[in-house]
mmCIF file of C-alpha atoms and ligand atoms in Angstrom:
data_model
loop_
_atom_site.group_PDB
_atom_site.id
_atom_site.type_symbol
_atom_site.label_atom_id
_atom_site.label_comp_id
_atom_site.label_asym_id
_atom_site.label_seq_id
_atom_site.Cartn_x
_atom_site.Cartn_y
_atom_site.Cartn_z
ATOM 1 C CA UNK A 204 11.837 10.125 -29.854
ATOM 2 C CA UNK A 205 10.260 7.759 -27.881
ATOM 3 C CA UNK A 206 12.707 5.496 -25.222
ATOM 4 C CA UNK A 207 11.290 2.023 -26.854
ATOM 5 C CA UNK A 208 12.605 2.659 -29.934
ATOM 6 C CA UNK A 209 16.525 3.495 -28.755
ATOM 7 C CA UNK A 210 16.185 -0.196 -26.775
ATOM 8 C CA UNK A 211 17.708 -3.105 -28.651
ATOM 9 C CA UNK A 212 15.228 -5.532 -29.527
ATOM 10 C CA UNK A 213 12.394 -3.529 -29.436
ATOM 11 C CA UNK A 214 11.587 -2.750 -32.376
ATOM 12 C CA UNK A 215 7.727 -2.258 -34.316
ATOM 13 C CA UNK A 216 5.095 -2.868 -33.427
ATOM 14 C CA UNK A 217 6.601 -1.609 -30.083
ATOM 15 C CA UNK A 218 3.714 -2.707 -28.147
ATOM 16 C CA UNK A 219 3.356 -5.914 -28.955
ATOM 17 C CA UNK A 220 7.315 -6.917 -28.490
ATOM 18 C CA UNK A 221 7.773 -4.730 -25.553
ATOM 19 C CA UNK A 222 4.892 -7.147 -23.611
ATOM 20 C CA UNK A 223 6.622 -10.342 -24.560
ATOM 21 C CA UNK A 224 9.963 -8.911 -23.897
ATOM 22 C CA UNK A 225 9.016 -7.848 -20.471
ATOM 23 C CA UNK A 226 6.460 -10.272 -19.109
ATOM 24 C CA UNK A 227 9.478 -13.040 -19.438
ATOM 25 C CA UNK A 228 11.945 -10.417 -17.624
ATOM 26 C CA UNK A 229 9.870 -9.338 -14.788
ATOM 27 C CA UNK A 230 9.004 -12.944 -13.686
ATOM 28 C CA UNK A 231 12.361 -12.735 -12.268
ATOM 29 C CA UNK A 232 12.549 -13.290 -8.482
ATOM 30 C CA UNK A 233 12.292 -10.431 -6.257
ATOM 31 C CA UNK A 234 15.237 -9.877 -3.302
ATOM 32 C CA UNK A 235 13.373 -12.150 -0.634
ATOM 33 C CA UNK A 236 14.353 -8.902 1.644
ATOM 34 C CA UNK A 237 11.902 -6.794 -0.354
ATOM 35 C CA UNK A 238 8.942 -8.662 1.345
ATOM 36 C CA UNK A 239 7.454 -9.898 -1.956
ATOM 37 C CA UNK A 240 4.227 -11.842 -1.223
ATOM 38 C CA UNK A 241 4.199 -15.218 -1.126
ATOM 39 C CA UNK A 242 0.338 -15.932 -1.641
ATOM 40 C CA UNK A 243 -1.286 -15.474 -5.048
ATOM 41 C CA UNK A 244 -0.963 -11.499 -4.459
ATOM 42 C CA UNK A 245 1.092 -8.890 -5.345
ATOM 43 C CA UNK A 246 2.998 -7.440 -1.886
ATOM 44 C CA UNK A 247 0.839 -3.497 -2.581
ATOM 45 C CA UNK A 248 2.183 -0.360 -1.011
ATOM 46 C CA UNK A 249 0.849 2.623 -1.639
ATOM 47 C CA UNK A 250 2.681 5.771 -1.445
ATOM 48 C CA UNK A 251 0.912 9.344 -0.747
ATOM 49 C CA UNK A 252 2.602 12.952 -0.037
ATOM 50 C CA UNK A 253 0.096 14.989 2.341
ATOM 51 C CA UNK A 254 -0.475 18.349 3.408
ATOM 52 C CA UNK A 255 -0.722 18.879 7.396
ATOM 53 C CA UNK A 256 -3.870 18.710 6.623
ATOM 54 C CA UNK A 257 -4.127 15.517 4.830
ATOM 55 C CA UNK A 258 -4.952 16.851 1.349
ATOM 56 C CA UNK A 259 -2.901 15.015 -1.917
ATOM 57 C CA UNK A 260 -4.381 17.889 -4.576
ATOM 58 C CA UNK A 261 -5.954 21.486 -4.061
ATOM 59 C CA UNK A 262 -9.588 21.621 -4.402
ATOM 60 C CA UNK A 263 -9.160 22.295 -8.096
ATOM 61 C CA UNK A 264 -6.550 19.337 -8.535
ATOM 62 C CA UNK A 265 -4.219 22.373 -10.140
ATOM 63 C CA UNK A 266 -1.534 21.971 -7.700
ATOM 64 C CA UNK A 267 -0.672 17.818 -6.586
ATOM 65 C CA UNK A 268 3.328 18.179 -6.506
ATOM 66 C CA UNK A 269 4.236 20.110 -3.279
ATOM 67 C CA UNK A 270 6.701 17.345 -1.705
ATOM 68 C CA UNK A 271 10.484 18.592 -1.597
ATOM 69 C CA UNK A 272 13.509 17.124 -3.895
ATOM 70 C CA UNK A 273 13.587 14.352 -0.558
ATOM 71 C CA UNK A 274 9.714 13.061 -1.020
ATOM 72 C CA UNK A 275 10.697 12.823 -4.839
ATOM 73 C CA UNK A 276 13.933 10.800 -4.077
ATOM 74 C CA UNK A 277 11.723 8.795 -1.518
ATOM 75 C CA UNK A 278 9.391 8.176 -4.276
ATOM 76 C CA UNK A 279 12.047 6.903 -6.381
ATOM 77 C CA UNK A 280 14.033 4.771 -3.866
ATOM 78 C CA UNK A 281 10.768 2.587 -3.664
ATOM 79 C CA UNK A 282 10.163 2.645 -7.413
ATOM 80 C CA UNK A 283 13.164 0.754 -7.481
ATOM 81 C CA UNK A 284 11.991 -2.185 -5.092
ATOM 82 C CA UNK A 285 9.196 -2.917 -7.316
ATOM 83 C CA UNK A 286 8.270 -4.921 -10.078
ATOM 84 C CA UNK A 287 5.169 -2.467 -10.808
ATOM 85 C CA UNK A 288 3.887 1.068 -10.325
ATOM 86 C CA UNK A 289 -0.301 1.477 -10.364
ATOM 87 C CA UNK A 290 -2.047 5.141 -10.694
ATOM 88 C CA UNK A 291 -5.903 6.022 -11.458
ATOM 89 C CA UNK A 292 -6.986 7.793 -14.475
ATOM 90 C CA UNK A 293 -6.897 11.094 -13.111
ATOM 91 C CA UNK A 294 -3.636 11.586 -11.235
ATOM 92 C CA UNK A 295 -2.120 10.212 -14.862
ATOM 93 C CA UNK A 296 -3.876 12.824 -16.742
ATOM 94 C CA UNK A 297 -3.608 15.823 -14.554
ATOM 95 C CA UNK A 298 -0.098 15.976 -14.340
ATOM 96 C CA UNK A 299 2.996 15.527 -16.331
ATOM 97 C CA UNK A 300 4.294 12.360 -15.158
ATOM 98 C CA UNK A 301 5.227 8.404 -16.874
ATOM 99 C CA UNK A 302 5.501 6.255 -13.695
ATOM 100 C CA UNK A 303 8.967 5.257 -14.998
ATOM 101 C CA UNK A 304 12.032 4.620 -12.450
ATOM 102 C CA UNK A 305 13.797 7.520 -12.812
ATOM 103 C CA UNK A 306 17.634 8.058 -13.018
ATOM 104 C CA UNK A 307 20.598 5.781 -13.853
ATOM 105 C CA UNK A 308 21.134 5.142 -9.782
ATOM 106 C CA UNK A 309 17.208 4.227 -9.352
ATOM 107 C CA UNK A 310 17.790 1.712 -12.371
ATOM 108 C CA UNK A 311 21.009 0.005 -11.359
ATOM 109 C CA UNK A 312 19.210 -0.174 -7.874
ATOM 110 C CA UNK A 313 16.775 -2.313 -9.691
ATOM 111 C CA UNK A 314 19.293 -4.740 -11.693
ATOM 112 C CA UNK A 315 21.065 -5.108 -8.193
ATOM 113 C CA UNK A 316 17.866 -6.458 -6.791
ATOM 114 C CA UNK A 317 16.861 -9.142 -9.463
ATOM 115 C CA UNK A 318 14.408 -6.641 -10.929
ATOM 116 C CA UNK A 319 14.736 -5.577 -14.700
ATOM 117 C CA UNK A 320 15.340 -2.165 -15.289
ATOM 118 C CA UNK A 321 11.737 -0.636 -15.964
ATOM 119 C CA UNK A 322 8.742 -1.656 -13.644
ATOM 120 C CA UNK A 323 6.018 -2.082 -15.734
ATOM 121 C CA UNK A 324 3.378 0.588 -15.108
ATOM 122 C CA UNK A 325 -0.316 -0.342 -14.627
ATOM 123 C CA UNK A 326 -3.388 2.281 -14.600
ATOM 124 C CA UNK A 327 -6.725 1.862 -13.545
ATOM 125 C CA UNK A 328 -9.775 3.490 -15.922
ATOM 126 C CA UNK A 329 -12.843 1.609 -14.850
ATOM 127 C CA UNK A 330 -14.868 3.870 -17.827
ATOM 128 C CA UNK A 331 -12.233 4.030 -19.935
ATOM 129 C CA UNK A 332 -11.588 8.034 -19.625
ATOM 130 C CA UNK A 333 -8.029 8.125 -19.502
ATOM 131 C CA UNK A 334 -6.528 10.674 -22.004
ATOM 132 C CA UNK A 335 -4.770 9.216 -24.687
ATOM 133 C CA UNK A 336 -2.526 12.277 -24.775
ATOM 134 C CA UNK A 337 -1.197 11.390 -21.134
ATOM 135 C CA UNK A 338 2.122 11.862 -20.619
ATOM 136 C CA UNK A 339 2.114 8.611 -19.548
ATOM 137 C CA UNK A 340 2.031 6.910 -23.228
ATOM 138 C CA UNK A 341 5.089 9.179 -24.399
ATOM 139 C CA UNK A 342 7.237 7.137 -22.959
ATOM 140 C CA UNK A 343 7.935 3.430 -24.248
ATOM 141 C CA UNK A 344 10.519 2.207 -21.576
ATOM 142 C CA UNK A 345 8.210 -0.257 -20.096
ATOM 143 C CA UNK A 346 5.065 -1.965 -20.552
ATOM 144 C CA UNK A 347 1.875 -0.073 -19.626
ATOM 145 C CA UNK A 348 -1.579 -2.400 -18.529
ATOM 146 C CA UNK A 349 -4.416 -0.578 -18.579
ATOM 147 C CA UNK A 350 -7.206 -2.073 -16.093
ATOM 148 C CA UNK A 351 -10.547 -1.497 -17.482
ATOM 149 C CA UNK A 352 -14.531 -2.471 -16.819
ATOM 150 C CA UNK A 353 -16.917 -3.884 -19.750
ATOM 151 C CA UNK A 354 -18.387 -0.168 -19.048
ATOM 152 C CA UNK A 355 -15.750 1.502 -21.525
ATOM 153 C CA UNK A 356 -17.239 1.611 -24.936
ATOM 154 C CA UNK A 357 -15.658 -0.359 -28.004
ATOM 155 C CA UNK A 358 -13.976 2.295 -29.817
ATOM 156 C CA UNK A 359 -12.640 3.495 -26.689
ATOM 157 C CA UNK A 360 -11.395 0.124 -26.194
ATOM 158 C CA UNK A 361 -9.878 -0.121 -29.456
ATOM 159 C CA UNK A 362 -8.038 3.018 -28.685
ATOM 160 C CA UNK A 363 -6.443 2.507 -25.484
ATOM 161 C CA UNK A 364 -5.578 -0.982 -26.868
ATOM 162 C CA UNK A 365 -3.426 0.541 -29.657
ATOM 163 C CA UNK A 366 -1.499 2.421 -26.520
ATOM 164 C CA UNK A 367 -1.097 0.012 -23.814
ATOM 165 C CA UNK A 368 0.705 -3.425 -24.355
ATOM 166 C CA UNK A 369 -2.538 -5.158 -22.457
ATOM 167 C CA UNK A 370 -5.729 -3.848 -21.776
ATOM 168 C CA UNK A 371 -7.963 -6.156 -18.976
ATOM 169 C CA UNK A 372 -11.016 -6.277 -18.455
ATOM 170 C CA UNK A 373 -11.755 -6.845 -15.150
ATOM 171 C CA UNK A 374 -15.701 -6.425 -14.068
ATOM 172 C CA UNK A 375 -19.054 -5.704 -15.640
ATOM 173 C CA UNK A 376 -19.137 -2.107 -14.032
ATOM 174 C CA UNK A 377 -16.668 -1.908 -11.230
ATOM 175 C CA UNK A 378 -13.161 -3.437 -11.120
ATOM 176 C CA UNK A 379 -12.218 -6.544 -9.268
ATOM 177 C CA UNK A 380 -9.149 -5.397 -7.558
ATOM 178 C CA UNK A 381 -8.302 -9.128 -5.901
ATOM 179 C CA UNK A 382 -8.944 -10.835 -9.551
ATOM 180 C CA UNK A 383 -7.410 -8.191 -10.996
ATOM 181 C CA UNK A 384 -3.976 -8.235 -8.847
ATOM 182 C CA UNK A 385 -4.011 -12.021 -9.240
ATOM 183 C CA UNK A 386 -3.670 -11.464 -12.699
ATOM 184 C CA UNK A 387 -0.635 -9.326 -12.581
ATOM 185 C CA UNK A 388 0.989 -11.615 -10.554
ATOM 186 C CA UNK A 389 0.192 -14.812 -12.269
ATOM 187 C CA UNK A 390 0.472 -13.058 -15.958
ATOM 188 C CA UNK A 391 3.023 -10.183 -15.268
ATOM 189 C CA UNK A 392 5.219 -11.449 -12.303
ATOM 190 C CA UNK A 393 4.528 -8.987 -10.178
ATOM 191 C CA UNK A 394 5.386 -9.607 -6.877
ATOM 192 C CA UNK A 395 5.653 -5.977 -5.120
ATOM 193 C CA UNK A 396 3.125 -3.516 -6.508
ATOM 194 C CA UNK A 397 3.006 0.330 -5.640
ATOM 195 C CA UNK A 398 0.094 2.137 -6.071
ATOM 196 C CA UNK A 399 0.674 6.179 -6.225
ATOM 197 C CA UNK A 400 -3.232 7.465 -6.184
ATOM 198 C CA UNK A 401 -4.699 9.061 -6.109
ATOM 199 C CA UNK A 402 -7.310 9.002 -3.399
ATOM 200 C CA UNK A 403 -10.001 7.124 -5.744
ATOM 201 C CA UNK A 404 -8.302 4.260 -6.484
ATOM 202 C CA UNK A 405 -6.336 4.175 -3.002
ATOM 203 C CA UNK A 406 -9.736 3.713 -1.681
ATOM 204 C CA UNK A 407 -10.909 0.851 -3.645
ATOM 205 C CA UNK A 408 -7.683 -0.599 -3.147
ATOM 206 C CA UNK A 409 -8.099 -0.382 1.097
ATOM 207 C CA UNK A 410 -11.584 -0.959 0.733
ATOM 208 C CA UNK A 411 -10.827 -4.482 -1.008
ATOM 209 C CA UNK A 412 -8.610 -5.219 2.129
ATOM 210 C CA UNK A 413 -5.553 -5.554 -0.941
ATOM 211 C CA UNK A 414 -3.250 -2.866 0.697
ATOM 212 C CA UNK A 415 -0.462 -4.160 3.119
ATOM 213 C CA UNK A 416 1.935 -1.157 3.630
ATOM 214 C CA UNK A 417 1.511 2.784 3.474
ATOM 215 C CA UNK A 418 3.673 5.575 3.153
ATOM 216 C CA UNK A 419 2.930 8.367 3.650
ATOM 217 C CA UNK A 420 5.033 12.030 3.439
ATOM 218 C CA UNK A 421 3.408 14.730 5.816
ATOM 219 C CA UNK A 422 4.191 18.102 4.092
ATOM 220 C CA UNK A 423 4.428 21.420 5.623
ATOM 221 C CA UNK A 424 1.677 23.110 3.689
ATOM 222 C CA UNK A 425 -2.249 23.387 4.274
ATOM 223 C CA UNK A 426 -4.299 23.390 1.448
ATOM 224 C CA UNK A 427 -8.038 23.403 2.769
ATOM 225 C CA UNK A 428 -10.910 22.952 0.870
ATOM 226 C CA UNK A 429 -14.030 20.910 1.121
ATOM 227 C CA UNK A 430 -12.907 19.701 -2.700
ATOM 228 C CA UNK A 431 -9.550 18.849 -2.199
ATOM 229 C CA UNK A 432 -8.744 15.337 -2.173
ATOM 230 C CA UNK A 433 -7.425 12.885 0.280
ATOM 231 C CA UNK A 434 -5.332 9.463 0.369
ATOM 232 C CA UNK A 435 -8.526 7.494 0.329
ATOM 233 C CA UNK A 436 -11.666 8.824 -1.370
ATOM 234 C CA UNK A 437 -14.375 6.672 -2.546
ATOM 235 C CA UNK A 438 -17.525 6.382 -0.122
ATOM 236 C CA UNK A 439 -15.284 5.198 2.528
ATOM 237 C CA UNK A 440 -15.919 2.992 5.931
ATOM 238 C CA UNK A 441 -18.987 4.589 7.773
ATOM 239 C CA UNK A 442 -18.281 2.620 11.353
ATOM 240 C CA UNK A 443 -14.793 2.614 13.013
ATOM 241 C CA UNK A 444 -14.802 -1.361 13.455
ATOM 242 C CA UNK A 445 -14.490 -0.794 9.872
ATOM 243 C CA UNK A 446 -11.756 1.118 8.892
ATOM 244 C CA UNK A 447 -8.708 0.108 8.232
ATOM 245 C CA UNK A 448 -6.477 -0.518 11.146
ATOM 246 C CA UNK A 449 -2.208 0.247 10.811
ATOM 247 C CA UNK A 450 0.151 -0.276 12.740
ATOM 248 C CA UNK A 451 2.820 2.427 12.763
ATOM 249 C CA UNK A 452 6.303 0.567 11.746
ATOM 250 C CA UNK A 453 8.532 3.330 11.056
ATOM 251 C CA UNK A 454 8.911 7.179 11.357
ATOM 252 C CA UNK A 455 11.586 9.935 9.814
ATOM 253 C CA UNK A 456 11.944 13.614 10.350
ATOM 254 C CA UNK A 457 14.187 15.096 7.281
ATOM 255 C CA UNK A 458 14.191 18.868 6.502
ATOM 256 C CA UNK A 459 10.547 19.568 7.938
ATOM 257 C CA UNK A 460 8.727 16.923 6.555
ATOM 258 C CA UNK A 461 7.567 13.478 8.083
ATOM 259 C CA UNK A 462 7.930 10.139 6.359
ATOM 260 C CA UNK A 463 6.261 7.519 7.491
ATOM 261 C CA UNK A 464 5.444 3.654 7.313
ATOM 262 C CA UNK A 465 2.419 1.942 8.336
ATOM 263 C CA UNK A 466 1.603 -1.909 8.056
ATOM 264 C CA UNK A 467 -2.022 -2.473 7.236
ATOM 265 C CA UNK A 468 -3.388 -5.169 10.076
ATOM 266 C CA UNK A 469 -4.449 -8.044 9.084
ATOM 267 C CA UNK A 470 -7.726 -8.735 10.914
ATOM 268 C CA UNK A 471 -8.056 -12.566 10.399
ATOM 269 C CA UNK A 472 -12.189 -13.672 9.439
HETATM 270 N N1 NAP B 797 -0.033 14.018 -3.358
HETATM 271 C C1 NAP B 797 0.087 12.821 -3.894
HETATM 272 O O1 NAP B 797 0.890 11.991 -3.438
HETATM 273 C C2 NAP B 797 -0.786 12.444 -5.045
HETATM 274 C C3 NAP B 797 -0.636 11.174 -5.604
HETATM 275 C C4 NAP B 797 -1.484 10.810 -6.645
HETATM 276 C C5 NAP B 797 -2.436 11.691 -7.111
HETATM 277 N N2 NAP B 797 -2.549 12.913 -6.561
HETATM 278 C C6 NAP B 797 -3.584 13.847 -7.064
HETATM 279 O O2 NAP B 797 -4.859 13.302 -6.758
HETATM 280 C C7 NAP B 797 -5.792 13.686 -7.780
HETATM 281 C C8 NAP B 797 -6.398 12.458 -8.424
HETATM 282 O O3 NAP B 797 -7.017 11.664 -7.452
HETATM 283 P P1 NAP B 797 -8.495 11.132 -7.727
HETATM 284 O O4 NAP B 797 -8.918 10.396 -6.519
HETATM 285 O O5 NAP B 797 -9.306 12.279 -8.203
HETATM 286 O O6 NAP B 797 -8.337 10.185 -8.987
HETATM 287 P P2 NAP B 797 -7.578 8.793 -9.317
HETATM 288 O O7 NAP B 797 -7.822 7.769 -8.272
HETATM 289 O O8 NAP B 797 -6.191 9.064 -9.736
HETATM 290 O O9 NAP B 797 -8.350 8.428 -10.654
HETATM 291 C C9 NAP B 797 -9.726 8.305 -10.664
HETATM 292 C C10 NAP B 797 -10.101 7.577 -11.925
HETATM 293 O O10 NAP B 797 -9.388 6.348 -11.978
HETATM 294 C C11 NAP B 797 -10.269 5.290 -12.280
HETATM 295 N N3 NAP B 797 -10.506 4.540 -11.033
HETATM 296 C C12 NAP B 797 -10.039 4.792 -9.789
HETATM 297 N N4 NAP B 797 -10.497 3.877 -8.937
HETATM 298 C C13 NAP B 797 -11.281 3.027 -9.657
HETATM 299 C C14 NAP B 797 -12.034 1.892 -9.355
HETATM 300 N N5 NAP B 797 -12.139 1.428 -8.120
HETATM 301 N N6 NAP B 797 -12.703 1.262 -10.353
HETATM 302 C C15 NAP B 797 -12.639 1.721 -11.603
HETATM 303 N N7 NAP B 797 -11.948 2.823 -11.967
HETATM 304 C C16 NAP B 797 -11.282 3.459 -10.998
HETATM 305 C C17 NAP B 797 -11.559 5.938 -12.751
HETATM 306 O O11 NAP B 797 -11.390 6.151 -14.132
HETATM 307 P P3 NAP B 797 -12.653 6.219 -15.131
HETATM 308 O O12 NAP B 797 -13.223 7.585 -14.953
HETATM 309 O O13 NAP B 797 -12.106 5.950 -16.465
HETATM 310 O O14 NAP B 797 -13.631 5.157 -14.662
HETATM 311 C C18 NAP B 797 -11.582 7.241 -11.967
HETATM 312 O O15 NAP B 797 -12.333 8.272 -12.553
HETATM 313 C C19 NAP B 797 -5.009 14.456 -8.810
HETATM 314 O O16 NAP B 797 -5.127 15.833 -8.534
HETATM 315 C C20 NAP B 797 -3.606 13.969 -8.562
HETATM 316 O O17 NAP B 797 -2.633 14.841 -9.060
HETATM 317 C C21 NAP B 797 -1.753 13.314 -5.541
#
């Protein structure tokens, strides 16, 4: 049985409530400690576990969970600062997972903070190839925004429409990542976003100079493979004036792996 339906007040066409329910209950302020943005912007992290060698997948994307019960608590602690969690098509159907906020403690985190219970969950399908039989849309907790091009075709459209509370368009081929985030903020609320991959959209997102924290959990493991992902895919920076530059704010040694927190600089134009 699907979450949504045990939730008072949410009743059919889940959906369709679920967005009107939500969008008024996550336009609640965020803890001013939490570093929410004050521009027009969402406040983006984006959170990566890594191999030693800085892969987030093996070459044949079988194996992308090798981060101990810490990483997944980590993962979870910063769930709980945020109004919303962003993934790309393929890390949300390649693995078994619903972006949600995990456990009773992670949620009464959240109501301590100002934040409702559930962050709303957004993913990224430029083409519209997200599988409809994603984990993902088992789970009716929270609202789910799909961010889409004019590129996906109509029936397509009219599919992931019947599973996501709000499907955007946002670009003729490619996605607008600064429109697009100004439109979760202004329509949504959302003040603190996390993005969670994979390497495709992390890209995009650094790429559109829209990222302003990483973390990132260095695992004791070495994958290899000329295939196997990374943090930031995409056709990257090709001069080192161009990359983008962090600044190194925090680091934590726990039980042989290595968390750490890096502010994106701000290069002002
Ligand atoms: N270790 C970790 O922390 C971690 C975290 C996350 C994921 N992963 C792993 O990483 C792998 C997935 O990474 P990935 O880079 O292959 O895929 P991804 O970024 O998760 O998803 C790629 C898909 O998302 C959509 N997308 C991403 N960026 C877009 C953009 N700028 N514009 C429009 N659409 C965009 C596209 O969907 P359409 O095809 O519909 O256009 C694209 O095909 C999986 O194996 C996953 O399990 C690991």
């Amino acid at each position: 049985m699907s979450l949504k339906s045990k939730v008072p007040g949410l009743k059919s066409p889940p959906a369709k409530r679920a967005a009107k329910v939500s969008q008024r209950q996550v336009r609640r302020p965020l803890a001013s400690r939490l570093q929410p943005s004050d521009s027009d912007l969402p406040f983006v992290l984006v959170n990566m576990a890594m191999t030693a060698d800085g892969k987030i997948a093996t070459g044949n994307r079988a194996v992308a969970s090798f981060g101990s019960a810490r990483d997944h608590e980590q993962l979870l602690e910063l769930r709980a600062t945020a109004d919303a969690v962003m993934a790309g098509a393929r890390t949300v159907d390649t693995a078994k997972i619903n972006l949600g906020p995990g456990g009773a403690k992670f949620r009464r985190r959240r109501r301590q903070r100002g934040l409702v219970e559930s962050n709303v969950r957004v993913l990224v399908s430029g083409g519209g190839s997200i599988d409809p039989a994603a984990e993902v849309f088992q789970h009716r907790f929270s609202p789910i925004i799909i961010l889409t091009t004019q590129r996906t075709p109509a029936t397509k459209l009219r599919q992931l429409r019947a599973l996501a509370d709000e499907v955007k368009i946002c670009g003729a081929t490619e996605i607008n990542f600064r429109a697009a985030l100004r439109w979760l903020r202004a329509r949504w609320g959302i003040a603190r976003l996390i993005c969670e991959g994979g390497g495709e959209l992390n890209a995009a997102l650094f790429r559109a100079g829209l990222v302003d924290e990483l973390h990132l959990t260095v695992c004791p493991k070495v994958f290899g493979g000329r295939t196997a992902p990374t943090i930031a895919e995409g056709i990257g920076r090709l001069q080192l004036a161009n990359a983008a530059s962090l600044k190194m704010t925090s680091v934590r040694r726990r039980a042989g792996e290595i968390f750490l927190v890096f502010e994106v600089i701000r290069i002002a134009v």
